[in-house]
Amino acid sequence: SFGSATSIRPMQKDDNLVAVKGSFGSCRVFDLRRLSNNNDVRSRYQQSTLLELSIPDSMVHQTKSVRCTGLALDPTESIAIAPFAGAGSGDDI
């Protein structure tokens, strides 16, 4: 399980890696091989997470960001771009 996700994108450099955009602005890279190695869901989730990028909670509008979908990776897969709704009025990014 990837948790609350709005976008999932396979990575080109390794078929076992996927980039996942969470509902509230975070982005994670998961190793699919590690998802099935443990019966404990929480432990399996933590073990399979290779990288997590997030924005401070104070910047994210929790309700509006759920509707922000999409995830872009640059060709080298070193930069992730994902939309989120800002917490202040007119701060949608």
mmCIF file of N, CA and C in Angstrom, residues 9-90:
data_model
loop_
_atom_site.group_PDB
_atom_site.id
_atom_site.type_symbol
_atom_site.label_atom_id
_atom_site.label_comp_id
_atom_site.label_asym_id
_atom_site.label_seq_id
_atom_site.Cartn_x
_atom_site.Cartn_y
_atom_site.Cartn_z
ATOM 1 N N ARG A 9 3.836 6.753 -10.534
ATOM 2 C CA ARG A 9 4.596 6.742 -11.785
ATOM 3 C C ARG A 9 5.770 5.770 -11.666
ATOM 4 N N PRO A 10 5.852 4.784 -12.563
ATOM 5 C CA PRO A 10 7.009 3.882 -12.544
ATOM 6 C C PRO A 10 8.274 4.643 -12.926
ATOM 7 N N MET A 11 9.381 4.261 -12.337
ATOM 8 C CA MET A 11 10.654 4.910 -12.641
ATOM 9 C C MET A 11 11.333 4.146 -13.781
ATOM 10 N N GLN A 12 11.991 4.876 -14.661
ATOM 11 C CA GLN A 12 12.616 4.282 -15.841
ATOM 12 C C GLN A 12 13.894 3.514 -15.514
ATOM 13 N N LYS A 13 14.648 3.971 -14.495
ATOM 14 C CA LYS A 13 15.946 3.361 -14.235
ATOM 15 C C LYS A 13 15.871 1.992 -13.574
ATOM 16 N N ASP A 14 14.714 1.672 -12.964
ATOM 17 C CA ASP A 14 14.554 0.378 -12.305
ATOM 18 C C ASP A 14 13.068 0.041 -12.277
ATOM 19 N N ASP A 15 12.688 -1.082 -12.859
ATOM 20 C CA ASP A 15 11.278 -1.483 -12.926
ATOM 21 C C ASP A 15 10.658 -1.723 -11.557
ATOM 22 N N ASN A 16 11.474 -1.897 -10.541
ATOM 23 C CA ASN A 16 10.968 -2.161 -9.197
ATOM 24 C C ASN A 16 10.723 -0.898 -8.378
ATOM 25 N N LEU A 17 11.029 0.260 -8.946
ATOM 26 C CA LEU A 17 10.857 1.527 -8.234
ATOM 27 C C LEU A 17 9.679 2.303 -8.796
ATOM 28 N N VAL A 18 8.881 2.895 -7.898
ATOM 29 C CA VAL A 18 7.784 3.760 -8.318
ATOM 30 C C VAL A 18 7.828 5.045 -7.511
ATOM 31 N N ALA A 19 7.487 6.151 -8.176
ATOM 32 C CA ALA A 19 7.342 7.446 -7.504
ATOM 33 C C ALA A 19 5.856 7.635 -7.230
ATOM 34 N N VAL A 20 5.527 8.075 -6.026
ATOM 35 C CA VAL A 20 4.132 8.226 -5.612
ATOM 36 C C VAL A 20 3.935 9.615 -5.037
ATOM 37 N N LYS A 21 2.923 10.334 -5.561
ATOM 38 C CA LYS A 21 2.564 11.636 -5.005
ATOM 39 C C LYS A 21 1.432 11.425 -4.018
ATOM 40 N N GLY A 22 1.657 11.842 -2.799
ATOM 41 C CA GLY A 22 0.643 11.713 -1.760
ATOM 42 C C GLY A 22 -0.429 12.792 -1.888
ATOM 43 N N SER A 23 -1.535 12.574 -1.228
ATOM 44 C CA SER A 23 -2.667 13.506 -1.304
ATOM 45 C C SER A 23 -2.350 14.888 -0.755
ATOM 46 N N PHE A 24 -1.382 14.992 0.139
ATOM 47 C CA PHE A 24 -1.122 16.271 0.785
ATOM 48 C C PHE A 24 0.224 16.866 0.409
ATOM 49 N N GLY A 25 0.707 16.572 -0.812
ATOM 50 C CA GLY A 25 1.892 17.230 -1.336
ATOM 51 C C GLY A 25 3.192 16.465 -1.242
ATOM 52 N N SER A 26 3.269 15.403 -0.470
ATOM 53 C CA SER A 26 4.519 14.665 -0.350
ATOM 54 C C SER A 26 4.754 13.785 -1.582
ATOM 55 N N CYS A 27 6.007 13.449 -1.829
ATOM 56 C CA CYS A 27 6.377 12.511 -2.885
ATOM 57 C C CYS A 27 7.287 11.465 -2.267
ATOM 58 N N ARG A 28 7.081 10.211 -2.633
ATOM 59 C CA ARG A 28 7.897 9.113 -2.108
ATOM 60 C C ARG A 28 8.342 8.216 -3.255
ATOM 61 N N VAL A 29 9.479 7.578 -3.057
ATOM 62 C CA VAL A 29 9.949 6.549 -3.980
ATOM 63 C C VAL A 29 9.917 5.234 -3.210
ATOM 64 N N PHE A 30 9.221 4.251 -3.786
ATOM 65 C CA PHE A 30 9.070 2.939 -3.157
ATOM 66 C C PHE A 30 9.780 1.874 -3.973
ATOM 67 N N ASP A 31 10.314 0.876 -3.275
ATOM 68 C CA ASP A 31 10.867 -0.320 -3.900
ATOM 69 C C ASP A 31 9.801 -1.416 -3.778
ATOM 70 N N LEU A 32 9.208 -1.807 -4.896
ATOM 71 C CA LEU A 32 8.121 -2.789 -4.889
ATOM 72 C C LEU A 32 8.538 -4.135 -4.314
ATOM 73 N N ARG A 33 9.808 -4.506 -4.455
ATOM 74 C CA ARG A 33 10.273 -5.789 -3.923
ATOM 75 C C ARG A 33 10.144 -5.842 -2.406
ATOM 76 N N ARG A 34 10.287 -4.705 -1.761
ATOM 77 C CA ARG A 34 10.229 -4.663 -0.296
ATOM 78 C C ARG A 34 8.803 -4.617 0.241
ATOM 79 N N LEU A 35 7.827 -4.361 -0.608
ATOM 80 C CA LEU A 35 6.438 -4.304 -0.146
ATOM 81 C C LEU A 35 5.900 -5.661 0.273
ATOM 82 N N SER A 36 6.413 -6.721 -0.293
ATOM 83 C CA SER A 36 5.864 -8.058 -0.008
ATOM 84 C C SER A 36 6.713 -8.864 0.970
ATOM 85 N N ASN A 37 7.754 -8.280 1.538
ATOM 86 C CA ASN A 37 8.664 -9.030 2.404
ATOM 87 C C ASN A 37 8.233 -9.123 3.862
ATOM 88 N N ASN A 38 7.162 -8.458 4.265
ATOM 89 C CA ASN A 38 6.812 -8.407 5.668
ATOM 90 C C ASN A 38 5.292 -8.390 5.818
ATOM 91 N N ASN A 39 4.763 -9.109 6.796
ATOM 92 C CA ASN A 39 3.319 -9.136 7.024
ATOM 93 C C ASN A 39 2.809 -7.914 7.759
ATOM 94 N N ASP A 40 3.663 -7.224 8.498
ATOM 95 C CA ASP A 40 3.277 -6.028 9.240
ATOM 96 C C ASP A 40 3.198 -4.845 8.270
ATOM 97 N N VAL A 41 1.991 -4.310 8.071
ATOM 98 C CA VAL A 41 1.770 -3.255 7.073
ATOM 99 C C VAL A 41 2.631 -2.037 7.347
ATOM 100 N N ARG A 42 2.678 -1.561 8.584
ATOM 101 C CA ARG A 42 3.457 -0.359 8.914
ATOM 102 C C ARG A 42 4.936 -0.578 8.640
ATOM 103 N N SER A 43 5.468 -1.711 9.052
ATOM 104 C CA SER A 43 6.872 -2.029 8.840
ATOM 105 C C SER A 43 7.174 -2.172 7.346
ATOM 106 N N ARG A 44 6.266 -2.820 6.625
ATOM 107 C CA ARG A 44 6.431 -3.015 5.176
ATOM 108 C C ARG A 44 6.485 -1.665 4.469
ATOM 109 N N TYR A 45 5.617 -0.734 4.864
ATOM 110 C CA TYR A 45 5.574 0.608 4.277
ATOM 111 C C TYR A 45 6.892 1.343 4.541
ATOM 112 N N GLN A 46 7.386 1.288 5.776
ATOM 113 C CA GLN A 46 8.626 1.972 6.133
ATOM 114 C C GLN A 46 9.825 1.358 5.428
ATOM 115 N N GLN A 47 9.872 0.030 5.342
ATOM 116 C CA GLN A 47 10.999 -0.636 4.705
ATOM 117 C C GLN A 47 11.037 -0.394 3.199
ATOM 118 N N SER A 48 9.881 -0.227 2.598
ATOM 119 C CA SER A 48 9.844 -0.064 1.143
ATOM 120 C C SER A 48 10.064 1.384 0.706
ATOM 121 N N THR A 49 9.971 2.344 1.622
ATOM 122 C CA THR A 49 10.183 3.761 1.288
ATOM 123 C C THR A 49 11.676 4.042 1.193
ATOM 124 N N LEU A 50 12.130 4.408 -0.008
ATOM 125 C CA LEU A 50 13.539 4.708 -0.218
ATOM 126 C C LEU A 50 13.831 6.200 -0.054
ATOM 127 N N LEU A 51 12.860 7.027 -0.399
ATOM 128 C CA LEU A 51 13.048 8.477 -0.377
ATOM 129 C C LEU A 51 11.710 9.137 -0.127
ATOM 130 N N GLU A 52 11.706 10.185 0.680
ATOM 131 C CA GLU A 52 10.474 10.932 0.925
ATOM 132 C C GLU A 52 10.772 12.425 0.848
ATOM 133 N N LEU A 53 10.011 13.099 0.012
ATOM 134 C CA LEU A 53 10.110 14.555 -0.128
ATOM 135 C C LEU A 53 8.801 15.146 0.380
ATOM 136 N N SER A 54 8.883 16.168 1.203
ATOM 137 C CA SER A 54 7.645 16.748 1.719
ATOM 138 C C SER A 54 7.774 18.264 1.846
ATOM 139 N N ILE A 55 6.637 18.902 2.012
ATOM 140 C CA ILE A 55 6.570 20.342 2.226
ATOM 141 C C ILE A 55 6.024 20.554 3.635
ATOM 142 N N PRO A 56 6.408 21.633 4.296
ATOM 143 C CA PRO A 56 5.899 21.879 5.647
ATOM 144 C C PRO A 56 4.368 21.923 5.675
ATOM 145 N N ASP A 57 3.776 21.299 6.687
ATOM 146 C CA ASP A 57 2.315 21.257 6.826
ATOM 147 C C ASP A 57 1.698 22.650 6.804
ATOM 148 N N SER A 58 2.411 23.639 7.323
ATOM 149 C CA SER A 58 1.865 24.999 7.385
ATOM 150 C C SER A 58 1.671 25.625 6.000
ATOM 151 N N MET A 59 2.325 25.075 4.986
ATOM 152 C CA MET A 59 2.217 25.613 3.619
ATOM 153 C C MET A 59 1.110 24.960 2.800
ATOM 154 N N VAL A 60 0.601 23.810 3.255
ATOM 155 C CA VAL A 60 -0.324 23.010 2.453
ATOM 156 C C VAL A 60 -1.757 23.152 2.946
ATOM 157 N N HIS A 61 -2.675 23.426 2.019
ATOM 158 C CA HIS A 61 -4.110 23.416 2.333
ATOM 159 C C HIS A 61 -4.551 21.955 2.253
ATOM 160 N N GLN A 62 -4.872 21.360 3.411
ATOM 161 C CA GLN A 62 -5.139 19.924 3.489
ATOM 162 C C GLN A 62 -6.337 19.473 2.654
ATOM 163 N N THR A 63 -7.381 20.281 2.573
ATOM 164 C CA THR A 63 -8.577 19.889 1.830
ATOM 165 C C THR A 63 -8.394 20.066 0.330
ATOM 166 N N LYS A 64 -7.914 21.219 -0.094
ATOM 167 C CA LYS A 64 -7.753 21.489 -1.529
ATOM 168 C C LYS A 64 -6.655 20.651 -2.177
ATOM 169 N N SER A 65 -5.605 20.322 -1.437
ATOM 170 C CA SER A 65 -4.486 19.572 -2.024
ATOM 171 C C SER A 65 -4.872 18.166 -2.440
ATOM 172 N N VAL A 66 -5.916 17.613 -1.874
ATOM 173 C CA VAL A 66 -6.364 16.269 -2.250
ATOM 174 C C VAL A 66 -6.735 16.226 -3.730
ATOM 175 N N ARG A 67 -7.198 17.350 -4.269
ATOM 176 C CA ARG A 67 -7.599 17.400 -5.689
ATOM 177 C C ARG A 67 -6.436 17.674 -6.631
ATOM 178 N N CYS A 68 -5.252 17.940 -6.104
ATOM 179 C CA CYS A 68 -4.078 18.213 -6.944
ATOM 180 C C CYS A 68 -3.423 16.897 -7.336
ATOM 181 N N THR A 69 -3.513 16.560 -8.598
ATOM 182 C CA THR A 69 -2.934 15.302 -9.068
ATOM 183 C C THR A 69 -1.813 15.578 -10.051
ATOM 184 N N GLY A 70 -1.037 14.576 -10.312
ATOM 185 C CA GLY A 70 0.046 14.692 -11.278
ATOM 186 C C GLY A 70 1.398 14.608 -10.609
ATOM 187 N N LEU A 71 2.351 14.104 -11.356
ATOM 188 C CA LEU A 71 3.716 13.973 -10.874
ATOM 189 C C LEU A 71 4.613 13.935 -12.100
ATOM 190 N N ALA A 72 5.605 14.799 -12.120
ATOM 191 C CA ALA A 72 6.554 14.828 -13.235
ATOM 192 C C ALA A 72 7.952 14.587 -12.693
ATOM 193 N N LEU A 73 8.721 13.818 -13.439
ATOM 194 C CA LEU A 73 10.119 13.573 -13.100
ATOM 195 C C LEU A 73 10.972 14.021 -14.273
ATOM 196 N N ASP A 74 12.129 14.631 -13.982
ATOM 197 C CA ASP A 74 13.012 15.016 -15.079
ATOM 198 C C ASP A 74 13.632 13.747 -15.683
ATOM 199 N N PRO A 75 14.224 13.834 -16.866
ATOM 200 C CA PRO A 75 14.748 12.637 -17.534
ATOM 201 C C PRO A 75 15.779 11.853 -16.709
ATOM 202 N N THR A 76 16.511 12.519 -15.820
ATOM 203 C CA THR A 76 17.486 11.812 -14.988
ATOM 204 C C THR A 76 16.855 11.264 -13.714
ATOM 205 N N GLU A 77 15.576 11.554 -13.509
ATOM 206 C CA GLU A 77 14.808 11.128 -12.338
ATOM 207 C C GLU A 77 15.431 11.617 -11.035
ATOM 208 N N SER A 78 15.993 12.829 -11.072
ATOM 209 C CA SER A 78 16.573 13.415 -9.863
ATOM 210 C C SER A 78 15.751 14.595 -9.342
ATOM 211 N N ILE A 79 14.761 15.037 -10.124
ATOM 212 C CA ILE A 79 13.889 16.146 -9.714
ATOM 213 C C ILE A 79 12.435 15.707 -9.881
ATOM 214 N N ALA A 80 11.648 15.900 -8.819
ATOM 215 C CA ALA A 80 10.220 15.597 -8.865
ATOM 216 C C ALA A 80 9.442 16.899 -8.760
ATOM 217 N N ILE A 81 8.401 17.028 -9.571
ATOM 218 C CA ILE A 81 7.538 18.210 -9.540
ATOM 219 C C ILE A 81 6.115 17.723 -9.334
ATOM 220 N N ALA A 82 5.477 18.237 -8.273
ATOM 221 C CA ALA A 82 4.114 17.821 -7.950
ATOM 222 C C ALA A 82 3.325 19.030 -7.449
ATOM 223 N N PRO A 83 2.100 19.204 -7.922
ATOM 224 C CA PRO A 83 1.295 20.356 -7.499
ATOM 225 C C PRO A 83 0.702 20.166 -6.102
ATOM 226 N N PHE A 84 0.443 21.281 -5.432
ATOM 227 C CA PHE A 84 -0.286 21.270 -4.168
ATOM 228 C C PHE A 84 -0.999 22.601 -4.028
ATOM 229 N N ALA A 85 -2.000 22.650 -3.158
ATOM 230 C CA ALA A 85 -2.739 23.890 -2.908
ATOM 231 C C ALA A 85 -2.154 24.542 -1.655
ATOM 232 N N GLY A 86 -1.793 25.811 -1.770
ATOM 233 C CA GLY A 86 -1.209 26.532 -0.658
ATOM 234 C C GLY A 86 -2.219 26.822 0.447
ATOM 235 N N ALA A 87 -1.725 26.988 1.660
ATOM 236 C CA ALA A 87 -2.583 27.217 2.832
ATOM 237 C C ALA A 87 -3.205 28.600 2.837
ATOM 238 N N GLY A 88 -2.505 29.595 2.311
ATOM 239 C CA GLY A 88 -3.036 30.958 2.297
ATOM 240 C C GLY A 88 -3.892 31.197 1.063
ATOM 241 N N SER A 89 -4.694 32.224 1.092
ATOM 242 C CA SER A 89 -5.526 32.541 -0.078
ATOM 243 C C SER A 89 -4.640 32.965 -1.241
ATOM 244 N N GLY A 90 -4.923 32.420 -2.406
ATOM 245 C CA GLY A 90 -4.167 32.759 -3.612
ATOM 246 C C GLY A 90 -2.800 32.120 -3.676
#
